[in-house]
Every structure is written in C-alpha cells, then in structure tokens.
Coordinates of C-alpha atoms in Angstrom, one line a residue:
Chain N
M12 CA 58.9 117.4 108.8
A13 CA 60.9 115.8 106.0
L14 CA 63.9 117.2 105.3
R15 CA 64.4 120.1 102.3
S16 CA 66.2 118.2 99.0
V17 CA 68.6 120.8 97.5
R18 CA 67.1 120.9 95.1
H19 CA 64.1 123.1 96.3
Y20 CA 67.1 125.6 97.8
P21 CA 66.4 129.3 96.9
G22 CA 68.3 130.0 93.8
F23 CA 69.2 126.6 92.9
L24 CA 68.8 126.0 89.5
A25 CA 70.1 129.3 88.8
V26 CA 73.3 128.9 90.2
T27 CA 73.7 125.0 89.4
V28 CA 73.0 125.8 85.5
L29 CA 75.8 129.3 85.5
C30 CA 78.5 126.5 86.7
L31 CA 77.8 124.5 84.7
V32 CA 77.7 126.8 82.2
V33 CA 81.0 128.2 83.0
L34 CA 83.1 124.8 83.2
Y35 CA 81.4 123.3 80.8
A36 CA 79.8 125.5 77.6
P37 CA 84.1 125.8 76.4
L38 CA 84.4 122.5 76.0
V39 CA 81.1 121.3 74.3
V40 CA 82.0 124.4 72.0
V41 CA 85.5 123.2 71.0
T42 CA 84.0 119.7 70.7
A43 CA 81.4 120.1 68.9
Y44 CA 83.2 122.7 66.2
S45 CA 86.3 119.6 65.8
F46 CA 84.0 118.7 63.5
N47 CA 83.2 121.7 62.2
D48 CA 84.0 121.2 58.2
S49 CA 85.3 125.0 57.4
P50 CA 88.2 126.3 57.8
S51 CA 87.0 129.1 59.9
I52 CA 86.9 128.8 64.3
T53 CA 83.4 130.7 64.6
T54 CA 81.6 129.3 61.4
W55 CA 79.0 126.5 61.0
G56 CA 80.3 124.7 57.8
G57 CA 78.8 121.2 58.1
L58 CA 79.5 118.1 60.1
S59 CA 83.3 116.4 58.7
L60 CA 86.5 114.4 60.5
R61 CA 88.9 116.7 58.3
W62 CA 90.4 118.7 61.3
Y63 CA 91.7 115.2 62.4
V64 CA 92.8 114.0 58.8
D65 CA 94.7 116.9 59.6
V66 CA 96.1 116.6 62.8
F67 CA 97.8 113.5 61.3
T68 CA 98.5 114.1 57.9
G69 CA 98.1 118.2 57.4
P70 CA 101.9 119.6 57.5
E71 CA 101.7 119.8 60.9
A72 CA 101.2 116.8 61.5
P73 CA 104.9 115.4 61.7
R74 CA 105.5 118.1 65.0
F75 CA 102.5 117.4 66.5
R76 CA 103.0 113.4 66.3
A77 CA 106.8 114.3 67.6
A78 CA 105.5 116.3 70.5
A79 CA 102.4 113.3 70.9
W80 CA 105.1 110.9 71.4
N81 CA 107.4 112.5 74.1
S82 CA 104.5 113.7 76.3
L83 CA 103.1 110.2 76.1
S84 CA 106.7 108.8 76.6
I85 CA 107.3 111.3 79.4
A86 CA 104.0 110.4 81.2
F87 CA 104.5 106.7 80.9
L88 CA 108.1 106.4 82.1
A89 CA 106.7 108.8 85.1
A90 CA 103.7 107.6 86.2
T91 CA 105.7 104.5 86.6
I92 CA 108.6 106.2 88.5
A93 CA 106.2 108.4 90.6
T94 CA 103.4 105.4 91.3
G95 CA 106.6 103.2 92.4
I96 CA 108.2 106.1 95.3
A97 CA 104.4 106.7 95.7
T98 CA 104.4 103.3 96.7
A99 CA 107.1 103.2 98.9
A100 CA 106.6 106.5 100.6
A101 CA 102.3 105.1 101.4
L102 CA 104.4 102.2 103.0
A103 CA 106.4 104.2 105.1
M104 CA 104.2 106.7 106.3
L105 CA 101.4 103.8 107.1
R106 CA 103.5 100.8 107.9
A107 CA 106.4 101.7 109.7
G108 CA 105.2 102.6 112.8
K109 CA 105.8 105.5 114.1
F110 CA 109.6 107.1 113.5
K111 CA 110.6 111.0 114.1
G112 CA 110.1 113.3 111.6
R113 CA 106.7 111.6 110.4
S114 CA 105.1 115.3 110.1
L115 CA 107.8 117.0 108.7
T116 CA 107.7 113.3 105.6
F117 CA 104.5 114.0 105.4
A118 CA 104.6 117.6 105.1
L119 CA 107.3 116.9 102.1
I120 CA 105.3 114.7 100.5
N121 CA 102.6 117.1 99.9
L122 CA 104.4 120.1 99.4
P123 CA 104.2 120.5 95.4
L124 CA 100.4 120.7 95.9
M125 CA 100.6 123.3 97.8
V126 CA 103.6 125.4 95.7
P127 CA 102.0 127.3 93.1
E128 CA 103.4 126.0 89.8
I129 CA 104.7 128.7 88.3
V130 CA 107.4 129.1 91.3
I131 CA 108.6 124.9 91.1
A132 CA 108.9 126.0 87.1
V133 CA 111.3 128.9 88.0
A134 CA 113.0 127.1 90.5
T135 CA 113.6 123.8 88.9
L136 CA 115.0 125.7 85.7
I137 CA 117.6 127.5 88.0
F138 CA 118.3 124.6 89.6
F139 CA 118.9 122.4 86.6
T140 CA 121.3 125.4 85.2
M141 CA 123.0 126.1 88.4
I142 CA 124.4 122.5 88.3
G143 CA 125.2 122.3 84.5
F144 CA 122.4 120.3 83.6
T145 CA 121.4 120.6 79.7
T146 CA 117.8 121.4 79.1
G147 CA 116.0 118.3 77.4
Y148 CA 113.9 115.2 77.1
L149 CA 115.7 113.9 80.7
T150 CA 115.1 117.5 82.7
I151 CA 111.1 116.8 81.6
L152 CA 110.8 113.3 82.7
I153 CA 112.7 114.8 86.2
A154 CA 110.0 117.4 86.3
H155 CA 107.5 115.4 85.9
I156 CA 108.0 112.5 88.1
T157 CA 108.3 115.3 90.9
F158 CA 105.5 116.9 91.2
C159 CA 104.0 113.3 90.1
I160 CA 104.4 111.7 93.4
P161 CA 102.1 113.9 95.7
F162 CA 98.9 112.8 93.1
A163 CA 100.3 109.3 93.4
Y164 CA 100.5 109.7 96.4
L165 CA 97.3 110.1 97.9
P166 CA 94.9 108.2 96.5
I167 CA 98.2 104.9 97.5
A168 CA 97.8 106.0 100.9
A169 CA 93.8 106.1 101.1
R170 CA 93.9 102.5 100.5
L171 CA 96.3 101.3 102.5
Q172 CA 94.9 103.6 105.4
G173 CA 92.2 101.0 105.1
I174 CA 93.8 97.6 105.2
D175 CA 93.9 96.2 108.6
G176 CA 97.7 95.7 109.4
S177 CA 96.2 91.7 110.9
Y178 CA 96.6 91.0 106.9
E179 CA 99.9 91.2 106.6
A180 CA 100.4 89.7 110.2
A181 CA 98.6 86.8 109.2
A182 CA 100.5 86.2 105.9
R183 CA 104.2 86.5 108.0
D184 CA 101.9 84.1 110.3
L185 CA 101.6 81.5 107.7
Y186 CA 105.3 81.3 107.0
A187 CA 105.6 84.7 104.9
T188 CA 109.0 87.0 104.9
R189 CA 108.7 89.9 104.4
A190 CA 108.5 89.6 100.7
Q191 CA 106.2 87.1 99.8
S192 CA 103.4 89.3 102.4
F193 CA 103.9 92.4 100.5
F194 CA 103.2 90.6 96.8
L195 CA 100.9 87.5 97.9
V196 CA 98.7 90.0 100.4
L197 CA 99.4 93.2 100.8
L198 CA 100.2 94.9 97.1
P199 CA 96.9 92.8 96.1
L200 CA 94.9 94.1 98.5
M201 CA 97.4 97.9 97.4
A202 CA 96.1 97.6 93.6
P203 CA 93.2 99.7 93.0
G204 CA 94.7 102.5 95.0
V205 CA 98.3 102.7 93.1
V206 CA 96.2 101.9 89.6
S207 CA 93.8 105.2 90.1
G208 CA 97.4 106.5 91.8
Y209 CA 99.1 105.6 88.8
L210 CA 96.4 106.6 86.2
L211 CA 95.9 110.6 88.2
A212 CA 100.0 110.9 87.9
F213 CA 99.6 109.8 84.0
I214 CA 97.1 112.3 83.4
I215 CA 98.5 115.2 85.4
S216 CA 101.8 114.5 83.8
L217 CA 100.9 114.3 79.7
D218 CA 98.4 117.6 80.8
D219 CA 101.2 119.9 82.4
F220 CA 102.7 122.8 80.3
I221 CA 103.8 125.4 83.3
I222 CA 106.7 123.6 84.6
T223 CA 107.4 121.7 81.1
N224 CA 107.3 125.0 79.1
F225 CA 110.5 125.6 81.2
V226 CA 112.6 123.1 81.4
K227 CA 111.7 121.6 78.2
G228 CA 114.3 123.3 76.5
A229 CA 115.1 124.6 72.8
G230 CA 113.3 122.4 69.8
M231 CA 111.0 120.1 72.9
E232 CA 108.1 119.8 72.3
T233 CA 105.3 117.8 74.1
L234 CA 102.0 118.6 73.4
P235 CA 100.5 121.7 75.4
T236 CA 103.7 123.1 74.4
A237 CA 103.2 122.2 71.0
I238 CA 99.5 122.9 70.7
F239 CA 101.0 126.6 72.4
G240 CA 103.6 127.3 70.3
S241 CA 100.3 126.7 67.6
V242 CA 98.0 129.0 68.4
K243 CA 100.9 132.1 69.2
Q244 CA 100.6 132.3 65.2
G245 CA 96.3 132.1 65.8
I246 CA 94.0 129.6 66.7
K247 CA 92.7 126.5 63.3
P248 CA 90.7 123.8 63.8
N249 CA 92.9 120.9 64.5
I250 CA 94.0 122.7 67.3
M251 CA 89.8 121.9 68.6
A252 CA 90.5 118.5 66.4
I253 CA 93.5 117.7 69.5
S254 CA 92.8 118.8 72.3
T255 CA 89.2 117.4 71.6
L256 CA 92.1 113.6 71.7
M257 CA 93.5 114.9 74.1
L258 CA 90.4 115.6 76.6
A259 CA 89.0 112.0 75.3
V260 CA 92.5 110.4 76.9
S261 CA 91.2 112.1 80.0
I262 CA 88.0 111.3 80.5
L263 CA 89.5 107.8 79.5
F264 CA 91.8 107.1 82.6
V265 CA 89.5 109.4 84.9
T266 CA 86.7 107.2 84.4
L267 CA 89.0 103.7 84.1
S268 CA 90.1 104.7 88.0
Y269 CA 86.7 105.3 89.1
F270 CA 85.3 102.0 88.1
I271 CA 89.1 100.3 89.6
N272 CA 88.7 102.2 92.8
R273 CA 85.3 101.4 93.4
K274 CA 85.9 97.4 92.1
G275 CA 88.4 97.4 95.1
R276 CA 85.5 98.5 97.8
Chain A
M142 CA 108.2 66.1 130.0
T143 CA 109.1 69.3 128.1
N144 CA 106.1 72.0 127.9
A145 CA 104.8 73.2 125.3
V146 CA 105.5 76.7 126.0
D147 CA 106.8 78.9 129.4
I148 CA 107.5 82.7 128.8
R149 CA 109.8 83.3 131.5
K150 CA 109.5 86.6 133.4
V151 CA 108.0 88.3 130.1
T152 CA 107.7 91.8 130.2
K153 CA 106.1 94.2 127.1
V154 CA 107.0 97.7 127.0
F155 CA 105.0 100.8 125.4
G156 CA 106.7 103.7 124.8
T157 CA 105.6 104.7 128.5
F158 CA 103.0 101.8 128.9
T159 CA 104.3 98.7 130.3
A160 CA 101.6 96.3 129.3
L161 CA 103.5 93.0 131.1
H162 CA 105.5 92.9 134.0
G163 CA 107.1 90.5 134.0
V164 CA 104.7 87.4 133.6
S165 CA 105.8 84.1 134.0
L166 CA 104.1 80.4 132.8
S167 CA 103.8 77.0 131.5
I168 CA 101.8 76.0 129.2
R169 CA 101.6 71.9 128.7
D170 CA 101.8 70.0 125.8
N171 CA 98.3 68.9 124.4
E172 CA 96.6 72.0 126.7
F173 CA 93.0 74.2 126.2
F174 CA 94.9 76.7 127.8
T175 CA 92.9 80.0 128.0
L176 CA 94.4 83.4 129.5
L177 CA 91.9 85.3 130.3
G178 CA 91.2 88.6 131.6
P179 CA 89.3 92.4 131.4
S180 CA 90.5 94.2 128.2
G181 CA 93.6 96.3 128.4
C182 CA 94.9 93.8 130.6
G183 CA 97.7 91.8 128.6
K184 CA 96.1 89.0 127.1
T185 CA 96.7 89.8 123.7
T186 CA 100.1 91.7 123.9
L187 CA 100.8 88.5 125.3
L188 CA 99.5 86.8 122.3
R189 CA 101.8 88.8 120.0
L190 CA 104.6 88.3 121.9
M191 CA 104.2 84.5 120.9
A192 CA 102.4 84.9 117.8
G193 CA 105.8 87.0 117.0
F194 CA 103.9 90.3 115.7
E195 CA 105.5 92.2 119.2
E196 CA 109.3 92.0 120.1
V197 CA 109.8 91.3 124.0
S198 CA 111.0 94.4 126.3
G199 CA 112.5 91.6 128.2
G200 CA 112.0 87.6 129.7
E201 CA 112.1 84.9 127.5
I202 CA 109.6 82.8 125.2
L203 CA 110.5 78.8 124.9
L204 CA 107.9 76.8 122.8
F205 CA 109.4 73.7 123.7
G206 CA 112.5 74.5 124.7
Q207 CA 114.0 76.4 122.4
N208 CA 113.8 80.2 122.6
I209 CA 111.3 82.0 120.3
A210 CA 111.1 85.4 121.6
S211 CA 113.7 86.8 118.9
L212 CA 112.5 84.9 115.8
E213 CA 110.5 86.5 112.7
P214 CA 106.8 85.0 112.6
N215 CA 107.4 83.1 109.6
L216 CA 110.5 81.1 111.4
R217 CA 108.3 80.6 114.5
P218 CA 106.2 77.0 113.9
V219 CA 102.9 78.3 115.4
N220 CA 99.5 79.7 113.8
T221 CA 97.2 82.4 114.6
V222 CA 93.7 82.5 114.2
F223 CA 93.1 86.1 114.2
Q224 CA 89.9 88.1 116.1
Q225 CA 88.3 89.2 113.0
Y226 CA 90.0 86.0 110.8
A227 CA 92.2 88.3 108.9
L228 CA 90.9 85.8 105.9
F229 CA 93.3 86.7 102.5
P230 CA 90.1 88.4 100.4
H231 CA 91.3 87.9 97.6
M232 CA 92.2 84.4 97.5
S233 CA 89.8 81.9 97.0
V234 CA 88.8 79.9 99.8
I235 CA 90.9 76.6 99.6
D236 CA 93.8 79.3 98.5
N237 CA 93.5 80.6 101.6
V238 CA 94.3 77.5 103.7
A239 CA 96.6 76.2 101.3
F240 CA 98.2 79.6 101.9
G241 CA 100.9 78.5 105.4
L242 CA 101.3 74.6 102.8
K243 CA 102.3 77.4 100.0
M244 CA 104.7 79.4 101.8
K245 CA 106.2 76.3 103.3
G246 CA 107.3 75.1 99.6
W247 CA 104.9 72.5 99.3
T248 CA 104.0 71.7 96.6
L249 CA 100.4 72.7 94.5
P250 CA 98.7 68.8 94.1
K251 CA 100.2 68.1 98.1
R252 CA 98.9 71.3 99.4
R253 CA 95.5 70.9 97.9
A254 CA 94.6 67.0 98.8
R255 CA 95.7 68.8 102.8
A256 CA 93.4 72.4 101.9
G257 CA 90.9 70.0 100.9
E258 CA 91.0 67.6 104.5
M259 CA 90.9 70.8 106.5
L260 CA 87.6 71.9 104.8
E261 CA 86.2 68.4 105.1
M262 CA 87.4 68.9 108.9
V263 CA 85.5 71.9 109.1
H264 CA 82.6 70.4 107.3
L265 CA 83.3 73.4 104.8
S266 CA 84.0 71.6 101.1
D267 CA 81.1 73.1 99.6
F268 CA 82.5 76.2 100.1
A269 CA 86.4 75.6 98.8
D270 CA 86.2 77.6 95.4
R271 CA 84.4 80.9 96.5
L272 CA 85.5 83.9 98.2
P273 CA 85.5 84.5 102.3
T274 CA 83.3 87.9 101.6
Q275 CA 80.5 85.1 100.4
L276 CA 80.6 83.4 103.2
S277 CA 79.2 84.2 106.8
G278 CA 80.9 84.9 109.7
G279 CA 80.8 81.6 111.2
Q280 CA 81.8 80.3 107.5
Q281 CA 84.3 82.7 107.4
Q282 CA 86.0 81.3 111.1
R283 CA 85.9 78.0 110.5
V284 CA 87.9 78.8 106.9
A285 CA 90.3 80.6 109.3
L286 CA 90.9 78.1 111.8
A287 CA 91.6 75.2 109.2
R288 CA 94.1 78.3 107.5
A289 CA 95.7 77.9 110.7
L290 CA 96.2 74.4 111.5
A291 CA 96.5 73.0 108.1
P292 CA 100.9 73.7 108.9
Q293 CA 100.3 72.0 111.6
P294 CA 101.3 73.9 114.4
K295 CA 103.2 73.6 117.7
V296 CA 101.4 76.0 119.3
L297 CA 98.3 77.4 118.2
L298 CA 97.5 81.1 118.8
L299 CA 93.3 81.8 119.4
D300 CA 93.1 85.4 119.5
E301 CA 88.8 86.4 120.8
P302 CA 88.1 84.2 118.0
L303 CA 84.5 83.8 119.3
S304 CA 83.9 87.4 120.0
A305 CA 82.5 88.7 116.6
L306 CA 80.1 85.5 116.3
D307 CA 76.4 85.9 118.0
L308 CA 75.1 84.0 121.0
K309 CA 74.2 80.6 119.7
L310 CA 76.5 79.9 117.6
R311 CA 79.5 80.6 119.8
Q312 CA 78.3 78.1 122.1
A313 CA 78.4 76.0 119.2
M314 CA 81.4 76.9 118.4
R315 CA 83.7 76.2 121.9
M316 CA 81.8 72.6 121.8
E317 CA 83.7 72.6 118.8
L318 CA 87.4 74.5 119.5
K319 CA 87.5 71.4 121.9
Q320 CA 86.8 69.0 120.3
L321 CA 89.3 70.2 117.2
Q322 CA 92.1 70.6 120.1
Q323 CA 91.2 66.9 121.5
G324 CA 91.1 65.2 117.9
T325 CA 94.1 67.2 116.5
G326 CA 96.3 67.2 119.9
I327 CA 97.8 70.7 119.2
T328 CA 98.3 72.8 122.3
F329 CA 95.7 75.8 122.2
I330 CA 95.9 78.6 123.4
F331 CA 93.0 80.9 124.0
V332 CA 92.5 84.5 124.7
T333 CA 89.5 85.6 125.9
H334 CA 87.3 88.1 128.2
D335 CA 84.1 86.1 128.5
Q336 CA 84.7 83.9 131.6
E337 CA 82.1 81.8 130.3
E338 CA 84.3 80.7 126.8
A339 CA 87.1 80.4 129.9
L340 CA 85.3 77.9 132.2
T341 CA 83.4 76.2 129.2
M342 CA 87.0 74.8 127.3
S343 CA 89.8 75.2 129.1
N344 CA 92.0 73.0 130.8
R345 CA 94.0 75.7 131.9
I346 CA 93.4 79.4 132.5
A347 CA 95.2 82.0 133.9
V348 CA 93.0 84.9 135.2
M349 CA 95.7 88.6 133.6
S350 CA 94.3 92.1 135.5
A351 CA 96.7 94.7 135.0
G352 CA 99.5 93.0 132.9
R353 CA 100.8 90.4 135.5
V354 CA 98.9 86.6 135.9
Q355 CA 96.6 86.8 139.6
Q356 CA 96.1 83.0 139.2
I357 CA 96.6 80.1 137.0
G358 CA 94.8 76.8 137.4
T359 CA 91.5 74.3 136.2
P360 CA 88.3 76.4 136.1
R361 CA 86.6 74.7 139.2
E362 CA 89.6 76.1 141.0
I363 CA 89.7 79.3 139.7
Y364 CA 85.9 79.4 140.7
E365 CA 85.9 77.7 143.7
T366 CA 89.1 78.9 145.3
P367 CA 90.4 82.0 143.4
V368 CA 93.0 83.7 145.7
N369 CA 91.8 87.8 145.6
R370 CA 89.1 89.7 145.2
F371 CA 90.5 90.7 141.1
V372 CA 90.0 86.7 140.6
A373 CA 86.5 86.2 142.6
D374 CA 85.3 89.3 140.6
F375 CA 85.8 88.8 137.9
I376 CA 84.5 84.7 137.5
G377 CA 81.6 84.3 138.4
E378 CA 79.2 86.7 140.1
T379 CA 80.1 86.8 144.1
N380 CA 79.7 88.1 147.3
L381 CA 82.3 90.4 148.9
L382 CA 82.3 91.4 152.9
E383 CA 84.5 92.2 154.7
V384 CA 84.7 90.2 157.6
E385 CA 87.1 89.6 161.0
V386 CA 89.4 86.9 161.3
A387 CA 89.3 84.5 165.0
A388 CA 91.4 82.5 164.1
I389 CA 93.8 81.0 160.9
A390 CA 95.4 77.7 160.7
G391 CA 96.7 76.3 156.8
D392 CA 94.5 77.1 154.4
Q393 CA 91.8 77.8 156.3
A394 CA 90.2 80.3 158.5
E395 CA 87.4 81.1 161.0
V396 CA 86.0 84.2 160.2
I397 CA 83.2 86.2 161.8
L398 CA 80.0 87.1 159.7
P399 CA 77.6 90.3 159.3
G400 CA 75.9 89.2 162.8
G401 CA 78.3 87.3 164.9
Q402 CA 77.9 83.9 163.2
R403 CA 81.7 81.7 163.2
V404 CA 82.2 79.7 160.0
T405 CA 85.3 77.3 158.8
C406 CA 86.0 78.4 155.7
S407 CA 89.2 77.8 152.8
S408 CA 91.3 80.6 153.0
A409 CA 94.2 82.3 150.2
T410 CA 95.2 84.7 152.8
T411 CA 98.0 83.8 156.2
E412 CA 97.3 86.9 157.7
K413 CA 94.7 88.0 160.3
G414 CA 92.9 90.8 160.2
R415 CA 89.4 92.3 158.7
H416 CA 89.6 90.6 155.1
H417 CA 87.0 90.0 152.0
L418 CA 85.1 87.6 152.0
S419 CA 83.8 86.0 148.8
V420 CA 80.6 84.5 148.7
R421 CA 79.2 82.4 145.7
P422 CA 75.6 83.8 145.5
E423 CA 73.7 80.5 144.6
R424 CA 75.7 78.1 147.7
V425 CA 73.6 80.4 149.7
T426 CA 70.3 79.0 151.0
L427 CA 67.4 81.0 152.0
G428 CA 65.6 79.9 155.4
T429 CA 63.5 80.7 158.0
V430 CA 64.1 83.2 160.5
G431 CA 66.4 82.4 163.3
S432 CA 69.2 81.0 161.6
G433 CA 71.7 81.5 159.9
M434 CA 72.5 85.6 158.5
Q435 CA 69.1 88.1 159.6
A436 CA 68.0 90.4 155.5
V437 CA 66.0 90.9 154.4
V438 CA 64.7 90.8 150.5
E439 CA 64.6 93.2 148.5
Q440 CA 64.0 92.4 145.0
V441 CA 63.4 89.1 143.6
V442 CA 64.6 89.4 140.0
Y443 CA 63.2 87.2 137.6
L444 CA 66.2 85.5 134.8
G445 CA 64.6 82.2 134.1
T446 CA 66.7 78.8 134.6
D447 CA 67.3 81.3 137.9
L448 CA 65.8 84.0 140.2
Q449 CA 68.3 86.6 141.7
V450 CA 66.7 87.8 145.3
L451 CA 68.8 90.8 146.4
V452 CA 68.9 91.2 150.2
R453 CA 69.7 93.7 153.2
L454 CA 71.5 92.6 156.0
D455 CA 70.9 94.0 158.8
G456 CA 73.9 95.6 158.8
G457 CA 73.0 97.5 156.2
T458 CA 75.5 95.7 153.3
A459 CA 74.0 93.9 150.6
M460 CA 74.2 90.8 149.0
Q461 CA 72.3 88.1 146.2
V462 CA 71.5 85.3 146.2
R463 CA 70.8 82.9 143.3
I464 CA 67.8 79.5 143.4
Q465 CA 66.8 77.7 140.8
N466 CA 63.3 78.4 139.3
A467 CA 61.9 74.6 140.2
A468 CA 58.1 73.6 139.6
R469 CA 58.4 73.7 143.6
T470 CA 60.5 76.9 144.9
E471 CA 58.7 79.0 147.4
V472 CA 59.8 83.0 146.2
P473 CA 60.3 85.1 148.7
S474 CA 58.7 88.7 148.2
P475 CA 60.2 91.5 149.0
G476 CA 59.8 92.9 152.4
T477 CA 60.1 89.4 154.2
R478 CA 62.3 88.7 156.6
V479 CA 64.7 85.3 155.7
G480 CA 68.1 84.1 157.3
L481 CA 71.0 83.0 155.1
T482 CA 72.9 80.1 155.5
L483 CA 76.2 79.2 153.7
E484 CA 76.2 75.8 151.6
E485 CA 79.7 73.8 152.3
G486 CA 82.5 76.3 149.7
A487 CA 80.3 79.0 150.0
A488 CA 83.0 81.2 151.6
R489 CA 86.6 82.0 150.3
L490 CA 88.6 84.2 152.3
L491 CA 90.3 86.5 150.0
A492 CA 93.7 88.3 150.2
D493 CA 94.0 91.5 148.6

C-alpha cells in the first residue's frame, strides 16, 4: 500500500487554513490598507500611494527618517561586528580540536536565544546604569551586537561543519600559510554561511524592539520604537506604510539568504 | 646516498590510544614505496606525520637528512594526494593545479605555463577552465596528481588515492601512477589497504599492523618469504597449518606435515617446537592418492581464470588449493580422494 499523502490526513485542510489565516491575515490587511486612500484605517477609500508619500514628506517624516537612519546604521554595524565574532567563534568551536570547556562555550554562545528578551533588556539597562554608561546610540549598538551573535553563529557553524578538513590540509600542504589557507580556501567555502548569518543578524537587529526600548535613552529612536511611539497616539495609515516597507526589506533579506545558501550547496 | 625519508622511532599517541609504537623505516630516493595494512594500522597516521598534518609524539622524520618533524606543513617540500582529492571546489582546474606555485611566489605567466604542462601530462588540457565538480572521479584524481606534482616536491605522498575509483579505472591508474613515478623521478610514498595495488606498483612495501611495521621488502620478498602469520595471512591467500619442527638450521627447517611426511622449507624462525606453516594455495598440486598429504575434495569454486578447490586433510584440517582453469585441467569432483604435493617454495615456516 502506498503511503498516504499528508494532504489526505483528516483535518489537514482545516488546520492549514486556520494557521495560514492566523499567521498571514494581519499582514495581508496591513499591506492592503497601506495603499488605502482614506485617513481612516478601517474604511476603504480607493487605491493610493498617499501614505507612502506621507512617510517621506509628511509632518512625521523627519522623525521617521532619523529613526530609519539609526536603525539601518545600527543594523549594519551590529551585523558586521556580530558576524566577525560569530565566524571566529565557529572556527574555534569546529576547527580548534577538542578543548576544555567546549560545551560550556557552545552554551554561552547560544544562551541569548534561550533567555527571555525582557530579562536581557532589564539586565542590560541595569548593567549600563551601574557602570555609569550614558544610554544612547552606543548602548543600543553594543546590545544589538550581543544578541545578534548567536543568530549569525548558527548558519556559519552549520556551513563550516559541512566543509571537510582536507581542503585546509591541502592548502597548507601546497605551501599556504595559516592565513592564506583561511582567506583563499576556507573563507570562500564558508561564504554562503557567512552571508546568511550576516543577513539574519541584520534583520534581527533592524526588527528589535524590547531591548532597544530599554537601552536607547531619551530622544533616541529606532524605527520600531518610533512606530511604537507613534501608535500610542493612535494608529494612522502611515504606520501601515512604514510596516509594509519594513516587511518588504525583511522578505528581501530572507529571500537573499535562502538563495545564497542554496547556491552554496 | 642519502635516503629520501628516514623515519626514526616515531611514536604517535592520540589521547589514550597509541597509533604508532616507535616506527623506524627508510625510504630510498626515487622509490615507489608502499605502506600497506588494514584500516587502523597506523599507515595513514604515518603519512600525515610526514605531511605535517599531525605532530609526532616522539622520534624524528628526516627528509634527505633534514629533520622536518616539527616544521609546519607549508614549509615541507612534500605534497599530498588526498583520498577524496580535496580539490578546491571554488577554483578552476588550472587554478587548482597552479595553487602551490602561487603560494611559492611564482608569477602568473610562469605558473600558468607550468600548470598547463602538468595538465598535459595527465591528459586534461581541454579541461583547464572547468570546475572540479564538472569532472568525473578519474579526472579529478588526475587533477589532484597534477596539483601535487606541479611544485616538484621531493616526495609525493598518496593517501589511498585509488580507493574511490571503480575497478577498471583503478587498474588503469595503477600503471599510470607507476609510469608517472618513473617519469618524474620523484619518490612516491603510497598508502593502501589493497595488497594487489601494493604488489603491482611498489619497489618496496612496508606491511603494518597495530601501529608497528611487521616487514619491509620487495613485493616478492613480502609474498614469498613472509616473516610472521600476520604478513602471510594479509598478503595474498594462504593456508596456515600447525606443524612440528623436526630440525632447524639457519633459514631452513625440516617440518613434519599432517600425515607424517617430512619436508624442508625456508624458515622465519630459529626456534624448534610447534609453529605455523604458510602454504600458498597456488603452489600445491593435486595428485593421486598415495603421494603427499591425503585429503578429500569438499567443494570446487569456479573463479574464472582459476578454480578454488576446498579440501579436508585426513587429520581434519581444511585447506584450499588453486588450480588454473586451463583447457586440459581435470576438475576433481567433491568426494574424490586426492594427494597434495607441495611445490618448491610453497611452504614457509613462520614466527608467530
């Protein structure tokens, strides 16, 4: 008897539809209403790009522009630094042989994935206050680097694990120094994992609200905190436009990451 | 003349496991030398120590008189052909071959020209701009060879390079490797667990087991005058009979075969008592009852060029005999009584 396709399992259709609706209906609604030519967020007034124009030129535009710049520059820096650290960590974990405390190191690298974000947020704020650090751009950046590391680490380590050690041995055997063997052979082979890790870290940083909100200090905004601040005074359709733009950036990055990883195989 | 490689009392310990127990051996210049043994015998570890991928736990490795045991791999004038080739997948075939030259600081035109010559040597000139993954296994093997030979190493190390190829290709590559070795004049050190490969290509073979060298010699010496049970059993097929030694003098012994017949044979031991006698199955003739050892034919296995005859001696010991499948060969049928005569050189007394 042939195995039954999963589609014929009882309740398959109902469960699938329910999941899809719960997950994606809000996104679809927000995206659709971001093109709504009406100041109301619930009534449809025809197709328009006015809220996108409003985002870039409206009364709130300077605030959003500053926040977007902060978000993008922090995401860029945090992802870059976190990817560098994660690459080094992956090399130490997978290429340095067995060393004392290897399991502990693995746990430490990945702990931020398990610890509730609110706990990290509070702890980070208390820590910065205790050491007398002024909260602002730099504290956000440091916090983002920290929690981006495990996200960058996972795809890099997964990739490195699949690369046979004989490539590096062959390079060393053919008169390459340690550095040459890394930059000319291992790094190009790891590249898909590194790029994937970078993009993931970028998105995670761009998207973070809780930790950022705690450590940002007065007068400092990133896009998520700016959106939250704006929504507190009532939801306007321009928020939907910003949300849709962020969604588009996220989808673009995840798609890129997916194809780069696939090409590397 | 200086030896290409002198291994002196080399020990390698991994944690609690000792992979090599003070191995010593010398490999001559311009020699095709094979390290032969079952998996886990330490042959690959010894090769990796020579390449510099592992550090010795004790002992010296001399390359043309210079101790290289503590040098980084990139400072050793030896190159390796890896079991799975380890061709760099992100570089074209010609860039792979030129990699070692690039690292040695050759200019682009010079290394391109040399890599081109190497590809010509292995008949792959038309594939220079392909990626390694676009080549067949046999072609990748040749690229790996060209890459390792391009920098003109003093010694070429080959780690079971033929094991990933199918039988026909493997046999063809054996001849090509041998010709390459003779053509280039570079010392080849070849690691394999395949005794046929070792016998057909090598000038000399070191048979290894459990981290020790059991015997070093030419293929003929290893096959015809094995020193112990392990070597006799591992190389080719053999019958091991427990016999009583009647007399021993120098490297000759008189032994009493099952059934009481006395024969003289070469000996690897100088002690009397009970020892194992190795009897090569192709050096035994099946004769009529009355001569030699008495036995009953139990089974005949058809092998194409040969027939394998399984017999049981009157004492109860099982033996096998190989006879050629020639047109005039009489095939004995199971149940027939036969007499087994040992040809000259069929038997050798072993140390245990």
